[in-house]
Structure formats: structure tokens, C-alpha cells
Amino acid sequence: MKFSGTDAYVATDDLTVAVNAAVTLQRPLLVKGEPGTGKTELARQVAQSLRMPLIEWHVKSTTRAAQGLYEYDAVSRLRDSQLGDPRVEDVANYIRKGKLWQAFEAEERVVLLIDEIDKADIEFPNDLLQELDRMEFFVYETGQTVVARQRPVVIITSNNEKELPDAFLRRCFFHYIRFPDADTLRRIVEVHFPGIKDRLLTTALTQFYELRETPGLKKKPSTSEVLDWLKLLLAEDLGAEDLQRAPNQMLPRLHGALLKNEQDVALFERLAFMARRGG
């Protein structure tokens, strides 16, 4: 089976090549890119396209690699032993399976998403090297070795907030999702808003790219944010003529969907002030 995008997800040629290469090589696919460019959604669409179940592991700053394997609940076992519960005789009753264990023991091949791996401690990726490489791990409490029934399709996302170890990178197939060009973004919008008026879309995307490419912008708006903005424009029943701005007006209508911090809003206010003075 080959991934070629879905009706709900516009995948560029280089992205489909990366997904299929990772599947063929049986290597984790490491996907980097700006927040909001569809990295997490990619895993969901790959699972749908390849007709595989999806297991999602969303990493936080406090997440430890061992949690993806299993967790031993010693506190509950101690409490049950004090209450005379017979379950304490079998330590397996106090082993909670993690996302990797679930993926390894699945009856059919699954897609395993390890989302935003760069949020965790720098040792997190290194702690998963052996398990992702050998597709097995050892449970010390029970003396059991868990071996994957079939190798899952592993998709790992990163927002590039910190560098990942070289040993980890060597084991992955890498792809960087670039921000889509105007034609690709138009296709993405038409998937989410079929039938959107061409004049409105052209005007909106022109303003969006002008805003995004403004020098000095702290946070450039992403794909998800332009979709939110267009949803608001359609909800307000605004047309292309409603988006027209005066020469000294820099901010677009409903700009709160695009600009997410006061520094960027202040930047456009300064640019508007300078335009008025120049006028």
C-alpha cells in the first residue's frame, strides 16, 4: 500500500515520497516544520489512507520514555497488600501498558504517532533507541520480553524547539514540511471550504502572504491559522471588497486569528503610523 494523500489532506509529492520511503525502510519518519503545518494530522491521514489503526502518544515536558513502554504501580500494590487483596500475588496486575506496548501487541499493523518529541528532556529520544530499533523491550518486574508482532509505522513530529541526538536522527527518515506555496495553500483551502469564491480567496491569500512575509514578525501565521481566518470571513459573510484596506491601514480584518502576540500587532501599528506620516 502506498500513501498518496487523502480527500481531507493535501500532501505534496516530496511528503508522499518521504512517507512511503519510511514505510519501505521500516524506519521512523521524523517530521519537522512550523507549528500548524499539519504534522500531527499527517499521522492520522496516513493511518486512514493505509487502513491501519492509529495509536497517539502526545509528549509533554514531564514525559519519560519509560512511560511509553509501561509503568509499574507499586503504590497500588502496597495498598492492596495492606487490604489483603489476592491480586497482589501477580505483579502483572499492576503493570500499565504504554503506547509502544500497545503498538507492539496489536493484532494488526498500526501507525504509532509520537507527537512533539522535542518537548521532552534531551535524553528522551536516546532512551527509545533500542526499542524502536529492535522492536522489543524487557519488563523487569515480570521477566517478560515484549516483542512486536509486526513493526508499526512510526511517525515522530518535532517543532524544532531543541536539537535531537545524532544517534536518534541516524535511525530516522527525515522530512521537513515547508510552508506551502500559494497554489498548494489554495488547494488546501478548497479542501476545507469547497466552493469558496475565487475572488475572496485570491484577495485573502494575497493579504495573508503579505502579512506573513513582513520583516520583523515574531510569529508567522501558519496554515491552521489562515484556515481559522477564512472560516471567520465566511461566517461573517465578508466578500473580497470587504477586505480592501486604506493605503495607511496595515492590519487585515479579524487579524486576531492570524497574529497571536502583542509585539506583532504593535509592529503593524507602527507600520501604519509610518505610512500615515509618509502620506
PDB file of N, CA, C and O in Angstrom, residues 90-133:
ATOM      1  N   ASP A  90       0.089 -11.481  41.873  1.00  0.00           N
ATOM      2  CA  ASP A  90       0.521 -11.398  40.471  1.00  0.00           C
ATOM      3  C   ASP A  90       0.895  -9.953  40.158  1.00  0.00           C
ATOM      4  O   ASP A  90       0.031  -9.079  40.049  1.00  0.00           O
ATOM      5  N   VAL A  91       2.195  -9.700  40.015  1.00  0.00           N
ATOM      6  CA  VAL A  91       2.665  -8.338  39.787  1.00  0.00           C
ATOM      7  C   VAL A  91       2.143  -7.769  38.474  1.00  0.00           C
ATOM      8  O   VAL A  91       2.036  -6.555  38.308  1.00  0.00           O
ATOM      9  N   ALA A  92       1.783  -8.651  37.543  1.00  0.00           N
ATOM     10  CA  ALA A  92       1.274  -8.184  36.247  1.00  0.00           C
ATOM     11  C   ALA A  92       0.005  -7.355  36.396  1.00  0.00           C
ATOM     12  O   ALA A  92      -0.321  -6.541  35.525  1.00  0.00           O
ATOM     13  N   ASN A  93      -0.714  -7.547  37.500  1.00  0.00           N
ATOM     14  CA  ASN A  93      -1.934  -6.764  37.728  1.00  0.00           C
ATOM     15  C   ASN A  93      -1.630  -5.289  37.938  1.00  0.00           C
ATOM     16  O   ASN A  93      -2.545  -4.455  37.892  1.00  0.00           O
ATOM     17  N   TYR A  94      -0.378  -4.956  38.172  1.00  0.00           N
ATOM     18  CA  TYR A  94      -0.009  -3.569  38.484  1.00  0.00           C
ATOM     19  C   TYR A  94       0.910  -2.963  37.418  1.00  0.00           C
ATOM     20  O   TYR A  94       1.550  -1.959  37.641  1.00  0.00           O
ATOM     21  N   ILE A  95       0.917  -3.608  36.267  1.00  0.00           N
ATOM     22  CA  ILE A  95       1.670  -3.097  35.121  1.00  0.00           C
ATOM     23  C   ILE A  95       0.689  -2.410  34.175  1.00  0.00           C
ATOM     24  O   ILE A  95      -0.261  -3.024  33.695  1.00  0.00           O
ATOM     25  N   ARG A  96       0.924  -1.126  33.928  1.00  0.00           N
ATOM     26  CA  ARG A  96       0.091  -0.380  32.970  1.00  0.00           C
ATOM     27  C   ARG A  96       0.846  -0.270  31.648  1.00  0.00           C
ATOM     28  O   ARG A  96       1.960   0.273  31.604  1.00  0.00           O
ATOM     29  N   LYS A  97       0.246  -0.762  30.590  1.00  0.00           N
ATOM     30  CA  LYS A  97       0.900  -0.782  29.290  1.00  0.00           C
ATOM     31  C   LYS A  97       0.953   0.619  28.679  1.00  0.00           C
ATOM     32  O   LYS A  97      -0.043   1.347  28.686  1.00  0.00           O
ATOM     33  N   GLY A  98       2.112   0.971  28.135  1.00  0.00           N
ATOM     34  CA  GLY A  98       2.275   2.252  27.464  1.00  0.00           C
ATOM     35  C   GLY A  98       1.917   2.157  25.989  1.00  0.00           C
ATOM     36  O   GLY A  98       1.525   1.101  25.474  1.00  0.00           O
ATOM     37  N   LYS A  99       2.090   3.261  25.283  1.00  0.00           N
ATOM     38  CA  LYS A  99       1.696   3.321  23.875  1.00  0.00           C
ATOM     39  C   LYS A  99       2.535   2.400  22.998  1.00  0.00           C
ATOM     40  O   LYS A  99       2.022   1.793  22.049  1.00  0.00           O
ATOM     41  N   LEU A 100       3.846   2.285  23.277  1.00  0.00           N
ATOM     42  CA  LEU A 100       4.669   1.372  22.488  1.00  0.00           C
ATOM     43  C   LEU A 100       4.230  -0.078  22.694  1.00  0.00           C
ATOM     44  O   LEU A 100       4.163  -0.855  21.739  1.00  0.00           O
ATOM     45  N   TRP A 101       3.957  -0.445  23.945  1.00  0.00           N
ATOM     46  CA  TRP A 101       3.497  -1.805  24.232  1.00  0.00           C
ATOM     47  C   TRP A 101       2.198  -2.078  23.467  1.00  0.00           C
ATOM     48  O   TRP A 101       2.035  -3.142  22.862  1.00  0.00           O
ATOM     49  N   GLN A 102       1.275  -1.128  23.496  1.00  0.00           N
ATOM     50  CA  GLN A 102       0.013  -1.295  22.777  1.00  0.00           C
ATOM     51  C   GLN A 102       0.251  -1.493  21.277  1.00  0.00           C
ATOM     52  O   GLN A 102      -0.406  -2.319  20.625  1.00  0.00           O
ATOM     53  N   ALA A 103       1.206  -0.716  20.730  1.00  0.00           N
ATOM     54  CA  ALA A 103       1.500  -0.839  19.299  1.00  0.00           C
ATOM     55  C   ALA A 103       2.162  -2.184  18.989  1.00  0.00           C
ATOM     56  O   ALA A 103       1.874  -2.808  17.960  1.00  0.00           O
ATOM     57  N   PHE A 104       3.040  -2.638  19.895  1.00  0.00           N
ATOM     58  CA  PHE A 104       3.758  -3.888  19.670  1.00  0.00           C
ATOM     59  C   PHE A 104       2.827  -5.096  19.722  1.00  0.00           C
ATOM     60  O   PHE A 104       3.020  -6.063  18.977  1.00  0.00           O
ATOM     61  N   GLU A 105       1.834  -5.091  20.600  1.00  0.00           N
ATOM     62  CA  GLU A 105       0.987  -6.267  20.772  1.00  0.00           C
ATOM     63  C   GLU A 105      -0.287  -6.210  19.925  1.00  0.00           C
ATOM     64  O   GLU A 105      -1.108  -7.121  19.997  1.00  0.00           O
ATOM     65  N   ALA A 106      -0.462  -5.174  19.131  1.00  0.00           N
ATOM     66  CA  ALA A 106      -1.671  -5.049  18.313  1.00  0.00           C
ATOM     67  C   ALA A 106      -1.796  -6.222  17.345  1.00  0.00           C
ATOM     68  O   ALA A 106      -0.803  -6.729  16.819  1.00  0.00           O
ATOM     69  N   GLU A 107      -3.028  -6.655  17.119  1.00  0.00           N
ATOM     70  CA  GLU A 107      -3.284  -7.787  16.235  1.00  0.00           C
ATOM     71  C   GLU A 107      -2.901  -7.479  14.794  1.00  0.00           C
ATOM     72  O   GLU A 107      -2.489  -8.355  14.040  1.00  0.00           O
ATOM     73  N   GLU A 108      -3.068  -6.226  14.410  1.00  0.00           N
ATOM     74  CA  GLU A 108      -2.720  -5.815  13.053  1.00  0.00           C
ATOM     75  C   GLU A 108      -1.729  -4.657  13.110  1.00  0.00           C
ATOM     76  O   GLU A 108      -1.557  -4.031  14.154  1.00  0.00           O
ATOM     77  N   ARG A 109      -1.083  -4.403  12.011  1.00  0.00           N
ATOM     78  CA  ARG A 109      -0.086  -3.333  11.951  1.00  0.00           C
ATOM     79  C   ARG A 109      -0.767  -1.991  12.197  1.00  0.00           C
ATOM     80  O   ARG A 109      -1.852  -1.720  11.681  1.00  0.00           O
ATOM     81  N   VAL A 110      -0.111  -1.134  12.985  1.00  0.00           N
ATOM     82  CA  VAL A 110      -0.704   0.148  13.353  1.00  0.00           C
ATOM     83  C   VAL A 110       0.242   1.284  12.966  1.00  0.00           C
ATOM     84  O   VAL A 110       1.427   1.068  12.678  1.00  0.00           O
ATOM     85  N   VAL A 111      -0.299   2.494  12.974  1.00  0.00           N
ATOM     86  CA  VAL A 111       0.500   3.708  12.878  1.00  0.00           C
ATOM     87  C   VAL A 111       0.667   4.246  14.297  1.00  0.00           C
ATOM     88  O   VAL A 111      -0.321   4.460  15.005  1.00  0.00           O
ATOM     89  N   LEU A 112       1.914   4.439  14.710  1.00  0.00           N
ATOM     90  CA  LEU A 112       2.209   4.978  16.039  1.00  0.00           C
ATOM     91  C   LEU A 112       2.713   6.398  15.883  1.00  0.00           C
ATOM     92  O   LEU A 112       3.755   6.637  15.260  1.00  0.00           O
ATOM     93  N   LEU A 113       1.978   7.352  16.437  1.00  0.00           N
ATOM     94  CA  LEU A 113       2.376   8.759  16.422  1.00  0.00           C
ATOM     95  C   LEU A 113       3.043   9.114  17.739  1.00  0.00           C
ATOM     96  O   LEU A 113       2.450   8.951  18.806  1.00  0.00           O
ATOM     97  N   ILE A 114       4.288   9.583  17.680  1.00  0.00           N
ATOM     98  CA  ILE A 114       4.977  10.148  18.842  1.00  0.00           C
ATOM     99  C   ILE A 114       5.050  11.641  18.578  1.00  0.00           C
ATOM    100  O   ILE A 114       5.872  12.115  17.786  1.00  0.00           O
ATOM    101  N   ASP A 115       4.163  12.377  19.214  1.00  0.00           N
ATOM    102  CA  ASP A 115       3.909  13.772  18.836  1.00  0.00           C
ATOM    103  C   ASP A 115       4.708  14.753  19.679  1.00  0.00           C
ATOM    104  O   ASP A 115       4.671  14.701  20.908  1.00  0.00           O
ATOM    105  N   GLU A 116       5.429  15.657  18.997  1.00  0.00           N
ATOM    106  CA  GLU A 116       6.206  16.737  19.617  1.00  0.00           C
ATOM    107  C   GLU A 116       7.265  16.181  20.560  1.00  0.00           C
ATOM    108  O   GLU A 116       7.335  16.527  21.741  1.00  0.00           O
ATOM    109  N   ILE A 117       8.128  15.365  20.013  1.00  0.00           N
ATOM    110  CA  ILE A 117       9.166  14.701  20.798  1.00  0.00           C
ATOM    111  C   ILE A 117      10.143  15.707  21.394  1.00  0.00           C
ATOM    112  O   ILE A 117      10.785  15.434  22.419  1.00  0.00           O
ATOM    113  N   ASP A 118      10.261  16.882  20.786  1.00  0.00           N
ATOM    114  CA  ASP A 118      11.222  17.878  21.269  1.00  0.00           C
ATOM    115  C   ASP A 118      10.743  18.595  22.535  1.00  0.00           C
ATOM    116  O   ASP A 118      11.497  19.393  23.105  1.00  0.00           O
ATOM    117  N   LYS A 119       9.529  18.307  22.990  1.00  0.00           N
ATOM    118  CA  LYS A 119       9.055  18.893  24.253  1.00  0.00           C
ATOM    119  C   LYS A 119       9.719  18.238  25.458  1.00  0.00           C
ATOM    120  O   LYS A 119       9.860  18.853  26.515  1.00  0.00           O
ATOM    121  N   ALA A 120      10.091  16.975  25.302  1.00  0.00           N
ATOM    122  CA  ALA A 120      10.608  16.218  26.438  1.00  0.00           C
ATOM    123  C   ALA A 120      12.085  16.517  26.673  1.00  0.00           C
ATOM    124  O   ALA A 120      12.728  17.248  25.920  1.00  0.00           O
ATOM    125  N   ASP A 121      12.616  15.917  27.732  1.00  0.00           N
ATOM    126  CA  ASP A 121      14.029  16.046  28.066  1.00  0.00           C
ATOM    127  C   ASP A 121      14.901  15.546  26.914  1.00  0.00           C
ATOM    128  O   ASP A 121      14.502  14.676  26.142  1.00  0.00           O
ATOM    129  N   ILE A 122      16.120  16.076  26.817  1.00  0.00           N
ATOM    130  CA  ILE A 122      17.015  15.742  25.707  1.00  0.00           C
ATOM    131  C   ILE A 122      17.341  14.256  25.668  1.00  0.00           C
ATOM    132  O   ILE A 122      17.644  13.692  24.606  1.00  0.00           O
ATOM    133  N   GLU A 123      17.269  13.561  26.823  1.00  0.00           N
ATOM    134  CA  GLU A 123      17.571  12.132  26.862  1.00  0.00           C
ATOM    135  C   GLU A 123      16.409  11.273  26.383  1.00  0.00           C
ATOM    136  O   GLU A 123      16.584  10.073  26.154  1.00  0.00           O
ATOM    137  N   PHE A 124      15.239  11.865  26.235  1.00  0.00           N
ATOM    138  CA  PHE A 124      14.047  11.101  25.838  1.00  0.00           C
ATOM    139  C   PHE A 124      14.259  10.322  24.539  1.00  0.00           C
ATOM    140  O   PHE A 124      14.005   9.115  24.490  1.00  0.00           O
ATOM    141  N   PRO A 125      14.726  10.970  23.452  1.00  0.00           N
ATOM    142  CA  PRO A 125      14.920  10.197  22.208  1.00  0.00           C
ATOM    143  C   PRO A 125      15.944   9.082  22.363  1.00  0.00           C
ATOM    144  O   PRO A 125      15.741   7.974  21.847  1.00  0.00           O
ATOM    145  N   ASN A 126      17.051   9.356  23.065  1.00  0.00           N
ATOM    146  CA  ASN A 126      18.071   8.322  23.252  1.00  0.00           C
ATOM    147  C   ASN A 126      17.532   7.117  24.008  1.00  0.00           C
ATOM    148  O   ASN A 126      17.935   5.979  23.758  1.00  0.00           O
ATOM    149  N   ASP A 127      16.615   7.371  24.938  1.00  0.00           N
ATOM    150  CA  ASP A 127      16.057   6.280  25.743  1.00  0.00           C
ATOM    151  C   ASP A 127      15.150   5.354  24.937  1.00  0.00           C
ATOM    152  O   ASP A 127      14.777   4.277  25.410  1.00  0.00           O
ATOM    153  N   LEU A 128      14.772   5.783  23.736  1.00  0.00           N
ATOM    154  CA  LEU A 128      13.906   4.953  22.887  1.00  0.00           C
ATOM    155  C   LEU A 128      14.667   4.266  21.758  1.00  0.00           C
ATOM    156  O   LEU A 128      14.062   3.549  20.950  1.00  0.00           O
ATOM    157  N   LEU A 129      15.977   4.489  21.676  1.00  0.00           N
ATOM    158  CA  LEU A 129      16.751   3.978  20.544  1.00  0.00           C
ATOM    159  C   LEU A 129      16.609   2.472  20.369  1.00  0.00           C
ATOM    160  O   LEU A 129      16.270   1.983  19.285  1.00  0.00           O
ATOM    161  N   GLN A 130      16.884   1.736  21.440  1.00  0.00           N
ATOM    162  CA  GLN A 130      16.881   0.279  21.353  1.00  0.00           C
ATOM    163  C   GLN A 130      15.492  -0.254  21.017  1.00  0.00           C
ATOM    164  O   GLN A 130      15.343  -1.152  20.184  1.00  0.00           O
ATOM    165  N   GLU A 131      14.477   0.307  21.678  1.00  0.00           N
ATOM    166  CA  GLU A 131      13.119  -0.198  21.489  1.00  0.00           C
ATOM    167  C   GLU A 131      12.620   0.029  20.058  1.00  0.00           C
ATOM    168  O   GLU A 131      11.992  -0.859  19.468  1.00  0.00           O
ATOM    169  N   LEU A 132      12.912   1.206  19.506  1.00  0.00           N
ATOM    170  CA  LEU A 132      12.471   1.496  18.148  1.00  0.00           C
ATOM    171  C   LEU A 132      13.303   0.751  17.120  1.00  0.00           C
ATOM    172  O   LEU A 132      12.842   0.481  16.005  1.00  0.00           O
ATOM    173  N   ASP A 133      14.542   0.447  17.472  1.00  0.00           N
ATOM    174  CA  ASP A 133      15.434  -0.262  16.553  1.00  0.00           C
ATOM    175  C   ASP A 133      15.120  -1.755  16.527  1.00  0.00           C
ATOM    176  O   ASP A 133      14.914  -2.352  15.471  1.00  0.00           O
TER     177      ASP A 133
END
